Amino acid sequence: MVTIPARRAVSLAGIAALAAGAGLVLLLQVIPPTDEISATRRTISEYGLSDHKWVFDLAVVLVALGSAAGLAVLHRQGRLPVPAAILGTLWTVGLLVIVAFPKPDWATVSRADFGGTLHRIASVVAFVALPLAILVAARTTFPSSPGRRWVARVLAVVSLGWFAVILGAVVVAAVEGGRWWTLIPLGLVERGMALTELIALAVLLAPVGVTEDDRLATSRE
């Protein structure tokens, strides 16, 4: 049987893994040679093409593991609806695919290969699935905490708003011609989206007080 303190410890460890992953990505922006990668124009996956690829991979894996651990706790507590669990799984698997299939190096190739295509698809799926999972889960996760429910939902909507900026650029480029990624500061938008989603996920995973729901969850185990 997993006790309430143990579940809290797993949730906190998951949040710590999210923070560590985000911290490693920030570190890549200030140490050479990745400090030369533009944070406003280049995507986060660009770090995976550098000499510090292992740091980028570790950061993404930490986020994936932290997400899986925290979401598993919510599932054990009966606070994660099935649709949200599926969407959370898509987020986690998408992150692992991003690591397994790096972004194409456009300096050496003219178009994405199979792995590059998977990388793109996984990125889109992951970044869309997580905020949707949070929106779906918010009511069940915080049945008696309207404040946290509201914060989680707002952050999820803001995350989708960041993604809408990218979609808007794609539509404009399709209508007017040109390259959509030059119409917006893509690196800044992606980093804003990633940061917002990680904060939203941390809000969702953060332990709540010992409530009747906790006691009922414990009695079912």
PDB file of C-alpha atoms in Angstrom:
ATOM      1  CA  MET A   1       0.000   0.000   0.000  1.00  0.00           C
ATOM      2  CA  VAL A   2       1.251   3.486  -0.893  1.00  0.00           C
ATOM      3  CA  THR A   3       0.678   5.860   2.017  1.00  0.00           C
ATOM      4  CA  ILE A   4      -0.334   9.501   1.733  1.00  0.00           C
ATOM      5  CA  PRO A   5       3.138  10.746   2.819  1.00  0.00           C
ATOM      6  CA  ALA A   6       4.710   8.491   0.175  1.00  0.00           C
ATOM      7  CA  ARG A   7       2.419   9.886  -2.511  1.00  0.00           C
ATOM      8  CA  ARG A   8       3.294  13.408  -1.407  1.00  0.00           C
ATOM      9  CA  ALA A   9       6.984  12.569  -1.646  1.00  0.00           C
ATOM     10  CA  VAL A  10       6.539  11.213  -5.183  1.00  0.00           C
ATOM     11  CA  SER A  11       4.576  14.317  -6.217  1.00  0.00           C
ATOM     12  CA  LEU A  12       7.256  16.610  -4.803  1.00  0.00           C
ATOM     13  CA  ALA A  13       9.980  14.561  -6.491  1.00  0.00           C
ATOM     14  CA  GLY A  14       8.108  14.914  -9.764  1.00  0.00           C
ATOM     15  CA  ILE A  15       7.927  18.679  -9.376  1.00  0.00           C
ATOM     16  CA  ALA A  16      11.628  18.743  -8.485  1.00  0.00           C
ATOM     17  CA  ALA A  17      12.379  16.836 -11.704  1.00  0.00           C
ATOM     18  CA  LEU A  18      10.393  19.418 -13.693  1.00  0.00           C
ATOM     19  CA  ALA A  19      12.361  22.223 -12.060  1.00  0.00           C
ATOM     20  CA  ALA A  20      15.679  20.466 -12.658  1.00  0.00           C
ATOM     21  CA  GLY A  21      14.854  19.915 -16.323  1.00  0.00           C
ATOM     22  CA  ALA A  22      13.879  23.553 -16.776  1.00  0.00           C
ATOM     23  CA  GLY A  23      17.033  24.633 -14.935  1.00  0.00           C
ATOM     24  CA  LEU A  24      19.264  22.596 -17.244  1.00  0.00           C
ATOM     25  CA  VAL A  25      17.673  24.215 -20.303  1.00  0.00           C
ATOM     26  CA  LEU A  26      18.281  27.654 -18.792  1.00  0.00           C
ATOM     27  CA  LEU A  27      21.869  26.631 -18.070  1.00  0.00           C
ATOM     28  CA  LEU A  28      22.385  25.784 -21.736  1.00  0.00           C
ATOM     29  CA  GLN A  29      21.531  29.365 -22.603  1.00  0.00           C
ATOM     30  CA  VAL A  30      24.385  30.784 -20.537  1.00  0.00           C
ATOM     31  CA  ILE A  31      27.256  28.318 -21.059  1.00  0.00           C
ATOM     32  CA  PRO A  32      29.338  28.101 -24.249  1.00  0.00           C
ATOM     33  CA  PRO A  33      28.891  27.142 -26.976  1.00  0.00           C
ATOM     34  CA  THR A  34      25.113  26.993 -26.595  1.00  0.00           C
ATOM     35  CA  ASP A  35      25.040  30.554 -25.258  1.00  0.00           C
ATOM     36  CA  GLU A  36      25.368  31.608 -28.900  1.00  0.00           C
ATOM     37  CA  ILE A  37      22.008  30.045 -29.792  1.00  0.00           C
ATOM     38  CA  SER A  38      19.388  32.778 -30.071  1.00  0.00           C
ATOM     39  CA  ALA A  39      16.711  32.405 -27.422  1.00  0.00           C
ATOM     40  CA  THR A  40      14.326  34.497 -29.493  1.00  0.00           C
ATOM     41  CA  ARG A  41      14.729  32.869 -32.893  1.00  0.00           C
ATOM     42  CA  ARG A  42      15.974  29.316 -32.307  1.00  0.00           C
ATOM     43  CA  THR A  43      13.845  26.550 -30.829  1.00  0.00           C
ATOM     44  CA  ILE A  44      14.747  24.715 -27.649  1.00  0.00           C
ATOM     45  CA  SER A  45      15.510  21.574 -29.672  1.00  0.00           C
ATOM     46  CA  GLU A  46      18.462  23.434 -31.197  1.00  0.00           C
ATOM     47  CA  TYR A  47      20.389  22.581 -28.037  1.00  0.00           C
ATOM     48  CA  GLY A  48      20.103  18.941 -29.037  1.00  0.00           C
ATOM     49  CA  LEU A  49      22.346  19.612 -32.039  1.00  0.00           C
ATOM     50  CA  SER A  50      25.151  21.052 -29.938  1.00  0.00           C
ATOM     51  CA  ASP A  51      28.089  19.590 -28.033  1.00  0.00           C
ATOM     52  CA  HIS A  52      25.829  19.674 -24.960  1.00  0.00           C
ATOM     53  CA  LYS A  53      23.258  17.336 -26.473  1.00  0.00           C
ATOM     54  CA  TRP A  54      23.448  15.089 -23.418  1.00  0.00           C
ATOM     55  CA  VAL A  55      22.424  17.988 -21.171  1.00  0.00           C
ATOM     56  CA  PHE A  56      19.420  18.746 -23.364  1.00  0.00           C
ATOM     57  CA  ASP A  57      18.442  15.069 -23.467  1.00  0.00           C
ATOM     58  CA  LEU A  58      18.782  14.787 -19.680  1.00  0.00           C
ATOM     59  CA  ALA A  59      16.621  17.885 -19.200  1.00  0.00           C
ATOM     60  CA  VAL A  60      13.812  16.526 -21.370  1.00  0.00           C
ATOM     61  CA  VAL A  61      13.982  13.058 -19.787  1.00  0.00           C
ATOM     62  CA  LEU A  62      13.788  14.613 -16.309  1.00  0.00           C
ATOM     63  CA  VAL A  63      10.664  16.519 -17.318  1.00  0.00           C
ATOM     64  CA  ALA A  64       9.159  13.343 -18.795  1.00  0.00           C
ATOM     65  CA  LEU A  65       9.909  11.276 -15.675  1.00  0.00           C
ATOM     66  CA  GLY A  66       8.689  13.995 -13.334  1.00  0.00           C
ATOM     67  CA  SER A  67       5.478  14.312 -15.333  1.00  0.00           C
ATOM     68  CA  ALA A  68       4.899  10.555 -15.323  1.00  0.00           C
ATOM     69  CA  ALA A  69       5.509  10.283 -11.569  1.00  0.00           C
ATOM     70  CA  GLY A  70       3.235  13.158 -10.659  1.00  0.00           C
ATOM     71  CA  LEU A  71       0.428  12.101 -12.980  1.00  0.00           C
ATOM     72  CA  ALA A  72       0.665   8.542 -11.662  1.00  0.00           C
ATOM     73  CA  VAL A  73       0.061   9.848  -8.135  1.00  0.00           C
ATOM     74  CA  LEU A  74      -3.018  11.759  -9.280  1.00  0.00           C
ATOM     75  CA  HIS A  75      -4.268   8.602 -10.963  1.00  0.00           C
ATOM     76  CA  ARG A  76      -3.728   6.551  -7.786  1.00  0.00           C
ATOM     77  CA  GLN A  77      -5.691   9.157  -5.837  1.00  0.00           C
ATOM     78  CA  GLY A  78      -8.577   9.003  -8.307  1.00  0.00           C
ATOM     79  CA  ARG A  79      -8.009  12.668  -9.164  1.00  0.00           C
ATOM     80  CA  LEU A  80      -7.077  12.220 -12.816  1.00  0.00           C
ATOM     81  CA  PRO A  81      -9.885  11.552 -15.326  1.00  0.00           C
ATOM     82  CA  VAL A  82      -9.185   8.963 -18.014  1.00  0.00           C
ATOM     83  CA  PRO A  83      -9.094  11.521 -20.879  1.00  0.00           C
ATOM     84  CA  ALA A  84      -6.582  13.605 -18.923  1.00  0.00           C
ATOM     85  CA  ALA A  85      -4.496  10.510 -18.227  1.00  0.00           C
ATOM     86  CA  ILE A  86      -4.396   9.722 -21.941  1.00  0.00           C
ATOM     87  CA  LEU A  87      -3.428  13.286 -22.813  1.00  0.00           C
ATOM     88  CA  GLY A  88      -0.779  13.271 -20.076  1.00  0.00           C
ATOM     89  CA  THR A  89       0.622  10.057 -21.509  1.00  0.00           C
ATOM     90  CA  LEU A  90       0.823  11.678 -24.953  1.00  0.00           C
ATOM     91  CA  TRP A  91       2.779  14.559 -23.390  1.00  0.00           C
ATOM     92  CA  THR A  92       5.208  12.215 -21.658  1.00  0.00           C
ATOM     93  CA  VAL A  93       5.718   9.918 -24.650  1.00  0.00           C
ATOM     94  CA  GLY A  94       6.063  12.933 -26.932  1.00  0.00           C
ATOM     95  CA  LEU A  95       8.958  14.222 -24.826  1.00  0.00           C
ATOM     96  CA  LEU A  96      10.740  10.872 -25.051  1.00  0.00           C
ATOM     97  CA  VAL A  97      10.248  10.800 -28.829  1.00  0.00           C
ATOM     98  CA  ILE A  98      11.785  14.279 -29.036  1.00  0.00           C
ATOM     99  CA  VAL A  99      14.900  12.887 -27.351  1.00  0.00           C
ATOM    100  CA  ALA A 100      14.981   9.687 -29.410  1.00  0.00           C
ATOM    101  CA  PHE A 101      14.570  11.534 -32.721  1.00  0.00           C
ATOM    102  CA  PRO A 102      16.508  14.822 -32.690  1.00  0.00           C
ATOM    103  CA  LYS A 103      15.570  17.887 -34.656  1.00  0.00           C
ATOM    104  CA  PRO A 104      17.071  17.932 -38.192  1.00  0.00           C
ATOM    105  CA  ASP A 105      20.225  19.988 -38.572  1.00  0.00           C
ATOM    106  CA  TRP A 106      19.144  22.392 -41.295  1.00  0.00           C
ATOM    107  CA  ALA A 107      22.774  23.364 -41.856  1.00  0.00           C
ATOM    108  CA  THR A 108      23.434  19.930 -43.348  1.00  0.00           C
ATOM    109  CA  VAL A 109      20.042  18.742 -44.673  1.00  0.00           C
ATOM    110  CA  SER A 110      17.481  20.370 -46.925  1.00  0.00           C
ATOM    111  CA  ARG A 111      14.401  18.595 -45.603  1.00  0.00           C
ATOM    112  CA  ALA A 112      13.327  16.556 -42.608  1.00  0.00           C
ATOM    113  CA  ASP A 113      13.814  12.795 -42.735  1.00  0.00           C
ATOM    114  CA  PHE A 114      11.591  10.252 -40.972  1.00  0.00           C
ATOM    115  CA  GLY A 115      13.173  10.998 -37.600  1.00  0.00           C
ATOM    116  CA  GLY A 116      12.857  14.724 -38.131  1.00  0.00           C
ATOM    117  CA  THR A 117       9.199  14.362 -39.042  1.00  0.00           C
ATOM    118  CA  LEU A 118       8.571  12.320 -35.891  1.00  0.00           C
ATOM    119  CA  HIS A 119      10.330  15.017 -33.881  1.00  0.00           C
ATOM    120  CA  ARG A 120       8.006  17.687 -35.257  1.00  0.00           C
ATOM    121  CA  ILE A 121       4.875  15.624 -34.730  1.00  0.00           C
ATOM    122  CA  ALA A 122       5.905  14.681 -31.191  1.00  0.00           C
ATOM    123  CA  SER A 123       6.592  18.330 -30.356  1.00  0.00           C
ATOM    124  CA  VAL A 124       3.165  19.450 -31.527  1.00  0.00           C
ATOM    125  CA  VAL A 125       1.368  16.569 -29.828  1.00  0.00           C
ATOM    126  CA  ALA A 126       3.212  17.093 -26.536  1.00  0.00           C
ATOM    127  CA  PHE A 127       2.731  20.861 -26.348  1.00  0.00           C
ATOM    128  CA  VAL A 128      -0.973  20.610 -27.181  1.00  0.00           C
ATOM    129  CA  ALA A 129      -1.773  17.513 -25.121  1.00  0.00           C
ATOM    130  CA  LEU A 130      -0.485  18.854 -21.800  1.00  0.00           C
ATOM    131  CA  PRO A 131      -2.632  22.006 -21.509  1.00  0.00           C
ATOM    132  CA  LEU A 132      -5.659  20.024 -22.688  1.00  0.00           C
ATOM    133  CA  ALA A 133      -4.934  17.426 -20.000  1.00  0.00           C
ATOM    134  CA  ILE A 134      -4.781  20.154 -17.369  1.00  0.00           C
ATOM    135  CA  LEU A 135      -8.055  21.699 -18.532  1.00  0.00           C
ATOM    136  CA  VAL A 136      -9.759  18.301 -18.415  1.00  0.00           C
ATOM    137  CA  ALA A 137      -8.283  17.369 -15.039  1.00  0.00           C
ATOM    138  CA  ALA A 138      -8.649  20.648 -13.156  1.00  0.00           C
ATOM    139  CA  ARG A 139     -12.130  20.075 -11.735  1.00  0.00           C
ATOM    140  CA  THR A 140     -11.471  16.493 -10.639  1.00  0.00           C
ATOM    141  CA  THR A 141      -8.001  17.253  -9.294  1.00  0.00           C
ATOM    142  CA  PHE A 142      -9.167  20.221  -7.203  1.00  0.00           C
ATOM    143  CA  PRO A 143     -12.798  19.508  -6.264  1.00  0.00           C
ATOM    144  CA  SER A 144     -12.576  21.693  -3.166  1.00  0.00           C
ATOM    145  CA  SER A 145      -9.821  24.132  -4.212  1.00  0.00           C
ATOM    146  CA  PRO A 146     -11.377  26.630  -6.653  1.00  0.00           C
ATOM    147  CA  GLY A 147      -8.349  28.894  -6.450  1.00  0.00           C
ATOM    148  CA  ARG A 148      -5.881  26.289  -7.656  1.00  0.00           C
ATOM    149  CA  ARG A 149      -8.400  25.023 -10.181  1.00  0.00           C
ATOM    150  CA  TRP A 150      -8.663  28.551 -11.621  1.00  0.00           C
ATOM    151  CA  VAL A 151      -4.889  29.049 -11.728  1.00  0.00           C
ATOM    152  CA  ALA A 152      -4.347  25.717 -13.488  1.00  0.00           C
ATOM    153  CA  ARG A 153      -6.993  26.501 -16.077  1.00  0.00           C
ATOM    154  CA  VAL A 154      -5.677  30.004 -16.760  1.00  0.00           C
ATOM    155  CA  LEU A 155      -2.139  28.720 -17.245  1.00  0.00           C
ATOM    156  CA  ALA A 156      -3.415  25.978 -19.565  1.00  0.00           C
ATOM    157  CA  VAL A 157      -5.317  28.535 -21.657  1.00  0.00           C
ATOM    158  CA  VAL A 158      -2.262  30.801 -21.819  1.00  0.00           C
ATOM    159  CA  SER A 159      -0.216  27.802 -22.991  1.00  0.00           C
ATOM    160  CA  LEU A 160      -2.678  27.175 -25.810  1.00  0.00           C
ATOM    161  CA  GLY A 161      -2.516  30.897 -26.565  1.00  0.00           C
ATOM    162  CA  TRP A 162       1.235  30.620 -27.168  1.00  0.00           C
ATOM    163  CA  PHE A 163       0.569  27.741 -29.548  1.00  0.00           C
ATOM    164  CA  ALA A 164      -2.122  29.790 -31.300  1.00  0.00           C
ATOM    165  CA  VAL A 165       0.555  32.369 -32.137  1.00  0.00           C
ATOM    166  CA  ILE A 166       2.487  29.663 -33.987  1.00  0.00           C
ATOM    167  CA  LEU A 167      -0.634  28.481 -35.795  1.00  0.00           C
ATOM    168  CA  GLY A 168      -1.396  32.062 -36.781  1.00  0.00           C
ATOM    169  CA  ALA A 169       2.058  32.436 -38.314  1.00  0.00           C
ATOM    170  CA  VAL A 170       1.568  29.195 -40.256  1.00  0.00           C
ATOM    171  CA  VAL A 171      -1.785  30.421 -41.630  1.00  0.00           C
ATOM    172  CA  VAL A 172      -0.420  33.842 -42.587  1.00  0.00           C
ATOM    173  CA  ALA A 173       2.568  32.265 -44.345  1.00  0.00           C
ATOM    174  CA  ALA A 174       0.273  29.866 -46.215  1.00  0.00           C
ATOM    175  CA  VAL A 175      -1.878  32.768 -47.445  1.00  0.00           C
ATOM    176  CA  GLU A 176       0.799  35.355 -48.147  1.00  0.00           C
ATOM    177  CA  GLY A 177       3.753  33.100 -48.842  1.00  0.00           C
ATOM    178  CA  GLY A 178       7.097  33.070 -47.092  1.00  0.00           C
ATOM    179  CA  ARG A 179       8.462  31.143 -44.151  1.00  0.00           C
ATOM    180  CA  TRP A 180       6.188  31.077 -41.148  1.00  0.00           C
ATOM    181  CA  TRP A 181       8.993  30.753 -38.596  1.00  0.00           C
ATOM    182  CA  THR A 182      10.384  34.138 -39.662  1.00  0.00           C
ATOM    183  CA  LEU A 183       7.092  35.917 -38.945  1.00  0.00           C
ATOM    184  CA  ILE A 184       7.362  35.499 -35.167  1.00  0.00           C
ATOM    185  CA  PRO A 185      10.157  35.230 -32.601  1.00  0.00           C
ATOM    186  CA  LEU A 186       9.737  31.451 -32.643  1.00  0.00           C
ATOM    187  CA  GLY A 187      12.308  30.701 -29.958  1.00  0.00           C
ATOM    188  CA  LEU A 188      10.736  33.181 -27.554  1.00  0.00           C
ATOM    189  CA  VAL A 189       7.215  31.897 -28.226  1.00  0.00           C
ATOM    190  CA  GLU A 190       8.254  28.267 -27.750  1.00  0.00           C
ATOM    191  CA  ARG A 191      10.136  29.031 -24.539  1.00  0.00           C
ATOM    192  CA  GLY A 192       7.168  30.996 -23.222  1.00  0.00           C
ATOM    193  CA  MET A 193       4.880  28.096 -24.033  1.00  0.00           C
ATOM    194  CA  ALA A 194       7.188  25.530 -22.425  1.00  0.00           C
ATOM    195  CA  LEU A 195       7.628  27.582 -19.250  1.00  0.00           C
ATOM    196  CA  THR A 196       3.900  28.242 -18.914  1.00  0.00           C
ATOM    197  CA  GLU A 197       3.095  24.558 -19.387  1.00  0.00           C
ATOM    198  CA  LEU A 198       5.652  23.440 -16.805  1.00  0.00           C
ATOM    199  CA  ILE A 199       4.277  25.897 -14.254  1.00  0.00           C
ATOM    200  CA  ALA A 200       0.738  24.729 -15.015  1.00  0.00           C
ATOM    201  CA  LEU A 201       1.789  21.113 -14.584  1.00  0.00           C
ATOM    202  CA  ALA A 202       3.537  21.908 -11.292  1.00  0.00           C
ATOM    203  CA  VAL A 203       0.335  23.550 -10.037  1.00  0.00           C
ATOM    204  CA  LEU A 204      -1.598  20.417 -10.996  1.00  0.00           C
ATOM    205  CA  LEU A 205       0.888  18.042  -9.349  1.00  0.00           C
ATOM    206  CA  ALA A 206       1.483  19.975  -6.129  1.00  0.00           C
ATOM    207  CA  PRO A 207       0.075  18.005  -3.171  1.00  0.00           C
ATOM    208  CA  VAL A 208      -3.136  19.197  -1.559  1.00  0.00           C
ATOM    209  CA  GLY A 209      -4.047  18.971   2.093  1.00  0.00           C
ATOM    210  CA  VAL A 210      -5.116  15.695   3.681  1.00  0.00           C
ATOM    211  CA  THR A 211      -8.772  15.584   2.732  1.00  0.00           C
ATOM    212  CA  GLU A 212     -11.565  13.054   2.724  1.00  0.00           C
ATOM    213  CA  ASP A 213     -10.589  12.294  -0.869  1.00  0.00           C
ATOM    214  CA  ASP A 214      -7.120  11.257   0.330  1.00  0.00           C
ATOM    215  CA  ARG A 215      -8.583   8.999   2.995  1.00  0.00           C
ATOM    216  CA  LEU A 216     -10.972   7.402   0.546  1.00  0.00           C
ATOM    217  CA  ALA A 217      -8.147   6.864  -1.928  1.00  0.00           C
ATOM    218  CA  THR A 218      -6.077   5.235   0.794  1.00  0.00           C
ATOM    219  CA  SER A 219      -8.925   2.941   1.850  1.00  0.00           C
ATOM    220  CA  ARG A 220      -9.325   1.698  -1.719  1.00  0.00           C
ATOM    221  CA  GLU A 221      -5.680   0.613  -1.970  1.00  0.00           C
TER     222      GLU A 221
END
